[in-house]
Amino acid sequence: MSPELLGGARRVLFVHAHPDDETLATGGLIAALAEHGVDVFLLTATRGEQGEIVPGSFAVPGAVPGVPLDAEQAEALARHRVAEVQEAARTLGVRHGAFLGDAGARAAGRAPRRYTDSGMVWLDDAETLAGPGPDAGPDALSRAEPAEIAHDIAAYATDQGADALVSYDDHGGYGHPDHIALHTPVTEASRLLGIPFWEVASHSDAPGEHVDATALLDRVKAALAHHATQLTVDGDEVVHVGGQRQPIATRFTLRRV
């Protein structure tokens, strides 16, 4: 990996929407940066309350298959997914992590708030393109004001001394509304702080700065295994809770916004 990756940044903040996104979308990139002595920080916007659950991975009290979780059940899932992302981040080499809106990741003068998972639906039969879900609550990330999100991101970036930001491009990888909802705020946080924002292209063969982290595949697999409620590692692929298969990403394209 080039020592000038991300302009030679040494304290890089990754901003992701849900627990597991950090590993699925950028696990190899995080591990490669950490391997080269870069301090990596992770800001997760929601706790993945709307996520489905791989059968047998976690028992939510009173949950009925096919029936949406109630508020208490969703909170139980959220607590478990917090633990999952903490272990996955540690495996990848993340130095410190936080949740958007918590103390330290909240703009000065504002009471802490919780951004929640917006959910999603598939928009195509191949289940590769997502759109907004029907059950997004009033605190859903996709309904929050971009300026508020931007100032919360900036607060955490400042607290950790970040000198670069990394997040999704404006397509969000596969169109998830929470991924898309972060692009404009991260762009604005970059402007507020005067530090670069590098977007991860939704397609690794797009033009930009290319990173190959294939040598760190085993570490990414180990991190993915911590997200057992959401996926299963099968060889060099992940099987998502809905049955979709996806090669584990180890090649990335970065573009400065």
Protein backbone atom coordinates (compact mmCIF):
# COMPACT_ATOMS: atom_id res chain seq x y z
CA MET A 1 0.00 0.00 0.00
CA SER A 2 1.34 3.41 -0.97
CA PRO A 3 2.40 5.58 1.99
CA GLU A 4 0.62 8.43 0.20
CA LEU A 5 -2.76 6.67 0.26
CA LEU A 6 -5.44 9.15 1.32
CA GLY A 7 -2.92 11.92 0.84
CA GLY A 8 -0.67 10.50 3.54
CA ALA A 9 -3.34 10.85 6.27
CA ARG A 10 -2.36 9.35 9.63
CA ARG A 11 -5.66 9.57 11.56
CA VAL A 12 -8.55 8.41 9.41
CA LEU A 13 -12.23 8.40 10.40
CA PHE A 14 -14.55 5.93 8.68
CA VAL A 15 -18.25 6.87 8.80
CA HIS A 16 -20.71 4.01 8.33
CA ALA A 17 -24.44 3.54 8.62
CA HIS A 18 -24.90 0.25 10.50
CA PRO A 19 -22.91 -2.38 12.40
CA ASP A 20 -21.36 -4.72 9.77
CA ASP A 21 -21.02 -2.01 7.07
CA GLU A 22 -17.54 -1.17 8.29
CA THR A 23 -16.37 -4.72 7.56
CA LEU A 24 -18.50 -5.55 4.52
CA ALA A 25 -17.78 -2.31 2.68
CA THR A 26 -14.30 -1.35 3.92
CA GLY A 27 -12.90 -4.07 6.19
CA GLY A 28 -9.89 -4.75 4.00
CA LEU A 29 -9.17 -1.03 3.67
CA ILE A 30 -9.37 -0.49 7.44
CA ALA A 31 -7.10 -3.47 8.07
CA ALA A 32 -4.58 -2.28 5.45
CA LEU A 33 -4.40 1.20 6.97
CA ALA A 34 -4.00 -0.18 10.49
CA GLU A 35 -1.32 -2.58 9.25
CA HIS A 36 0.67 0.42 8.01
CA GLY A 37 0.46 2.30 11.30
CA VAL A 38 -2.44 4.61 10.48
CA ASP A 39 -4.77 5.36 13.40
CA VAL A 40 -8.26 4.35 12.27
CA PHE A 41 -11.47 5.52 13.94
CA LEU A 42 -15.02 4.33 13.33
CA LEU A 43 -18.25 6.31 13.63
CA THR A 44 -21.37 4.17 13.24
CA ALA A 45 -24.58 6.09 12.64
CA THR A 46 -27.21 3.58 13.81
CA ARG A 47 -27.37 0.35 15.77
CA GLY A 48 -29.04 -1.67 13.01
CA GLU A 49 -32.39 -1.98 14.78
CA GLN A 50 -34.20 -2.93 11.55
CA GLY A 51 -31.86 -5.74 10.64
CA GLU A 52 -33.11 -9.28 10.12
CA ILE A 53 -31.46 -12.08 12.09
CA VAL A 54 -29.66 -15.18 10.83
CA PRO A 55 -31.64 -18.10 12.31
CA GLY A 56 -29.99 -19.54 15.38
CA SER A 57 -27.50 -16.68 15.80
CA PHE A 58 -29.34 -14.69 18.46
CA ALA A 59 -32.63 -15.31 20.26
CA VAL A 60 -34.77 -12.20 20.63
CA PRO A 61 -37.26 -12.81 23.47
CA GLY A 62 -40.77 -13.24 22.11
CA ALA A 63 -39.80 -12.72 18.47
CA VAL A 64 -41.91 -14.50 15.83
CA PRO A 65 -40.32 -15.33 12.45
CA GLY A 66 -41.69 -13.06 9.73
CA VAL A 67 -43.17 -10.58 12.22
CA PRO A 68 -41.41 -7.21 12.65
CA LEU A 69 -39.73 -6.71 16.02
CA ASP A 70 -41.46 -4.48 18.54
CA ALA A 71 -39.56 -1.64 20.23
CA GLU A 72 -38.29 -3.77 23.12
CA GLN A 73 -37.17 -6.57 20.82
CA ALA A 74 -35.46 -4.13 18.45
CA GLU A 75 -33.56 -2.71 21.42
CA ALA A 76 -32.36 -6.19 22.39
CA LEU A 77 -31.10 -6.71 18.84
CA ALA A 78 -29.45 -3.28 18.87
CA ARG A 79 -27.52 -4.06 22.05
CA HIS A 80 -26.27 -7.30 20.52
CA ARG A 81 -25.23 -5.61 17.29
CA VAL A 82 -23.30 -2.98 19.26
CA ALA A 83 -21.25 -5.81 20.77
CA GLU A 84 -20.76 -7.34 17.32
CA VAL A 85 -19.37 -4.15 15.78
CA GLN A 86 -17.08 -3.55 18.73
CA GLU A 87 -15.48 -6.98 18.29
CA ALA A 88 -15.27 -6.66 14.51
CA ALA A 89 -13.66 -3.22 14.76
CA ARG A 90 -11.12 -4.50 17.26
CA THR A 91 -10.24 -7.37 14.91
CA LEU A 92 -9.66 -4.96 12.01
CA GLY A 93 -7.43 -2.70 14.08
CA VAL A 94 -9.75 0.23 14.75
CA ARG A 95 -8.31 2.46 17.47
CA HIS A 96 -11.59 3.92 18.77
CA GLY A 97 -15.26 3.82 17.82
CA ALA A 98 -18.46 5.67 18.67
CA PHE A 99 -22.09 5.99 17.66
CA LEU A 100 -23.36 9.12 15.95
CA GLY A 101 -25.23 11.38 18.36
CA ASP A 102 -23.64 9.97 21.52
CA ALA A 103 -21.54 12.15 23.81
CA GLY A 104 -18.32 12.92 21.95
CA ALA A 105 -20.06 12.45 18.61
CA ARG A 106 -22.63 15.20 19.10
CA ALA A 107 -22.33 18.87 18.22
CA ALA A 108 -21.56 21.21 21.12
CA GLY A 109 -24.62 22.52 22.92
CA ARG A 110 -26.94 19.74 21.74
CA ALA A 111 -28.31 16.99 23.95
CA PRO A 112 -27.25 13.48 22.85
CA ARG A 113 -29.65 11.89 20.38
CA ARG A 114 -30.02 8.50 18.81
CA TYR A 115 -30.19 8.01 15.08
CA THR A 116 -32.06 4.83 14.17
CA ASP A 117 -31.95 2.38 11.29
CA SER A 118 -34.28 3.37 8.42
CA GLY A 119 -34.71 -0.17 7.12
CA MET A 120 -34.81 -0.96 3.40
CA VAL A 121 -36.58 -2.92 0.68
CA TRP A 122 -35.10 -4.51 -2.44
CA LEU A 123 -36.03 -2.73 -5.66
CA ASP A 124 -34.96 -5.46 -8.07
CA ASP A 125 -35.52 -9.20 -8.35
CA ALA A 126 -31.78 -9.88 -8.10
CA GLU A 127 -31.73 -8.14 -4.69
CA THR A 128 -28.75 -5.94 -5.52
CA LEU A 129 -30.43 -2.50 -5.38
CA ALA A 130 -32.09 -1.25 -2.19
CA GLY A 131 -34.49 1.58 -1.44
CA PRO A 132 -36.21 3.12 1.60
CA GLY A 133 -38.12 0.81 3.92
CA PRO A 134 -41.74 1.46 4.93
CA ASP A 135 -41.15 1.44 8.70
CA ALA A 136 -38.58 4.21 9.17
CA GLY A 137 -39.39 5.96 12.44
CA PRO A 138 -39.15 9.67 13.25
CA ASP A 139 -35.55 9.28 14.47
CA ALA A 140 -34.42 7.38 11.36
CA LEU A 141 -31.09 8.49 9.94
CA SER A 142 -32.59 9.04 6.49
CA ARG A 143 -35.07 11.55 7.97
CA ALA A 144 -32.52 13.58 9.92
CA GLU A 145 -31.33 16.99 8.79
CA PRO A 146 -28.03 16.62 6.89
CA ALA A 147 -26.61 19.69 8.63
CA GLU A 148 -27.23 18.15 12.07
CA ILE A 149 -25.54 14.91 11.02
CA ALA A 150 -22.62 16.85 9.56
CA HIS A 151 -21.97 18.76 12.79
CA ASP A 152 -22.12 15.54 14.82
CA ILE A 153 -19.59 13.90 12.47
CA ALA A 154 -17.38 16.97 12.73
CA ALA A 155 -17.53 16.85 16.53
CA TYR A 156 -16.23 13.28 16.67
CA ALA A 157 -13.64 13.90 13.97
CA THR A 158 -12.35 16.88 15.93
CA ASP A 159 -12.33 14.91 19.19
CA GLN A 160 -10.18 12.20 17.60
CA GLY A 161 -7.93 14.56 15.62
CA ALA A 162 -8.91 12.99 12.29
CA ASP A 163 -7.08 14.29 9.23
CA ALA A 164 -9.23 12.46 6.64
CA LEU A 165 -12.78 11.10 6.34
CA VAL A 166 -13.87 7.96 4.48
CA SER A 167 -17.45 6.98 3.65
CA TYR A 168 -19.80 5.98 0.83
CA ASP A 169 -20.21 7.58 -2.55
CA ASP A 170 -23.60 9.10 -3.40
CA HIS A 171 -24.97 5.68 -4.43
CA GLY A 172 -24.18 4.18 -1.04
CA GLY A 173 -22.82 0.92 -2.42
CA TYR A 174 -26.18 -0.62 -3.24
CA GLY A 175 -28.67 2.16 -2.60
CA HIS A 176 -29.48 1.71 1.08
CA PRO A 177 -31.15 4.95 2.20
CA ASP A 178 -28.96 5.22 5.32
CA HIS A 179 -25.80 4.89 3.26
CA ILE A 180 -26.99 7.56 0.85
CA ALA A 181 -28.04 9.78 3.77
CA LEU A 182 -24.43 9.99 4.97
CA HIS A 183 -22.80 11.21 1.76
CA THR A 184 -23.89 14.86 1.93
CA PRO A 185 -23.21 15.21 5.70
CA VAL A 186 -19.73 13.72 5.39
CA THR A 187 -19.04 16.09 2.50
CA GLU A 188 -20.18 19.01 4.66
CA ALA A 189 -18.16 17.81 7.68
CA SER A 190 -15.11 17.72 5.42
CA ARG A 191 -15.77 21.34 4.44
CA LEU A 192 -16.34 22.42 8.03
CA LEU A 193 -13.09 20.87 9.21
CA GLY A 194 -10.96 21.57 6.16
CA ILE A 195 -9.90 17.92 5.84
CA PRO A 196 -10.34 15.65 2.82
CA PHE A 197 -13.25 13.28 2.29
CA TRP A 198 -12.44 10.14 0.34
CA GLU A 199 -15.47 8.25 -0.95
CA VAL A 200 -15.40 4.52 -1.56
CA ALA A 201 -16.69 3.91 -5.06
CA SER A 202 -19.67 1.59 -5.27
CA HIS A 203 -17.80 -0.36 -7.97
CA SER A 204 -14.16 -1.25 -7.35
CA ASP A 205 -13.28 -1.01 -11.05
CA ALA A 206 -14.31 2.66 -11.22
CA PRO A 207 -11.67 5.34 -11.85
CA GLY A 208 -9.80 6.48 -8.75
CA GLU A 209 -7.06 5.40 -6.34
CA HIS A 210 -7.01 1.61 -6.08
CA VAL A 211 -6.18 -0.44 -2.99
CA ASP A 212 -5.69 -4.20 -3.00
CA ALA A 213 -6.01 -5.74 0.48
CA THR A 214 -6.24 -9.36 -0.63
CA ALA A 215 -3.33 -10.27 1.65
CA LEU A 216 -5.52 -9.38 4.64
CA LEU A 217 -8.50 -11.53 3.63
CA ASP A 218 -8.21 -13.80 6.67
CA ARG A 219 -8.40 -10.83 9.02
CA VAL A 220 -11.49 -9.54 7.23
CA LYS A 221 -13.07 -12.99 7.49
CA ALA A 222 -12.39 -13.02 11.23
CA ALA A 223 -14.03 -9.61 11.59
CA LEU A 224 -17.03 -10.65 9.52
CA ALA A 225 -17.53 -13.70 11.73
CA HIS A 226 -18.36 -11.35 14.61
CA HIS A 227 -21.45 -10.17 12.68
CA ALA A 228 -23.14 -13.55 13.02
CA THR A 229 -26.66 -12.09 13.33
CA GLN A 230 -26.38 -10.61 9.83
CA LEU A 231 -24.25 -12.94 7.72
CA THR A 232 -22.33 -16.19 7.44
CA VAL A 233 -18.80 -16.49 6.07
CA ASP A 234 -18.58 -19.25 3.45
CA GLY A 235 -15.13 -19.54 1.91
CA ASP A 236 -14.31 -16.22 0.27
CA GLU A 237 -17.95 -15.14 0.24
CA VAL A 238 -20.51 -13.92 2.72
CA VAL A 239 -24.08 -15.18 2.75
CA HIS A 240 -26.43 -12.47 3.95
CA VAL A 241 -29.42 -13.07 6.18
CA GLY A 242 -31.68 -12.99 3.12
CA GLY A 243 -29.60 -15.62 1.33
CA GLN A 244 -27.74 -13.28 -1.05
CA ARG A 245 -24.14 -14.23 -1.74
CA GLN A 246 -21.40 -11.64 -2.06
CA PRO A 247 -17.63 -11.99 -2.57
CA ILE A 248 -15.71 -10.57 0.39
CA ALA A 249 -14.42 -7.17 -0.72
CA THR A 250 -10.63 -6.84 -0.73
CA ARG A 251 -10.20 -4.35 -3.59
CA PHE A 252 -11.30 -0.76 -3.22
CA THR A 253 -11.42 2.40 -5.28
CA LEU A 254 -11.16 5.74 -3.47
CA ARG A 255 -11.98 9.18 -4.85
CA ARG A 256 -11.41 12.51 -3.18
CA VAL A 257 -14.64 14.51 -3.00
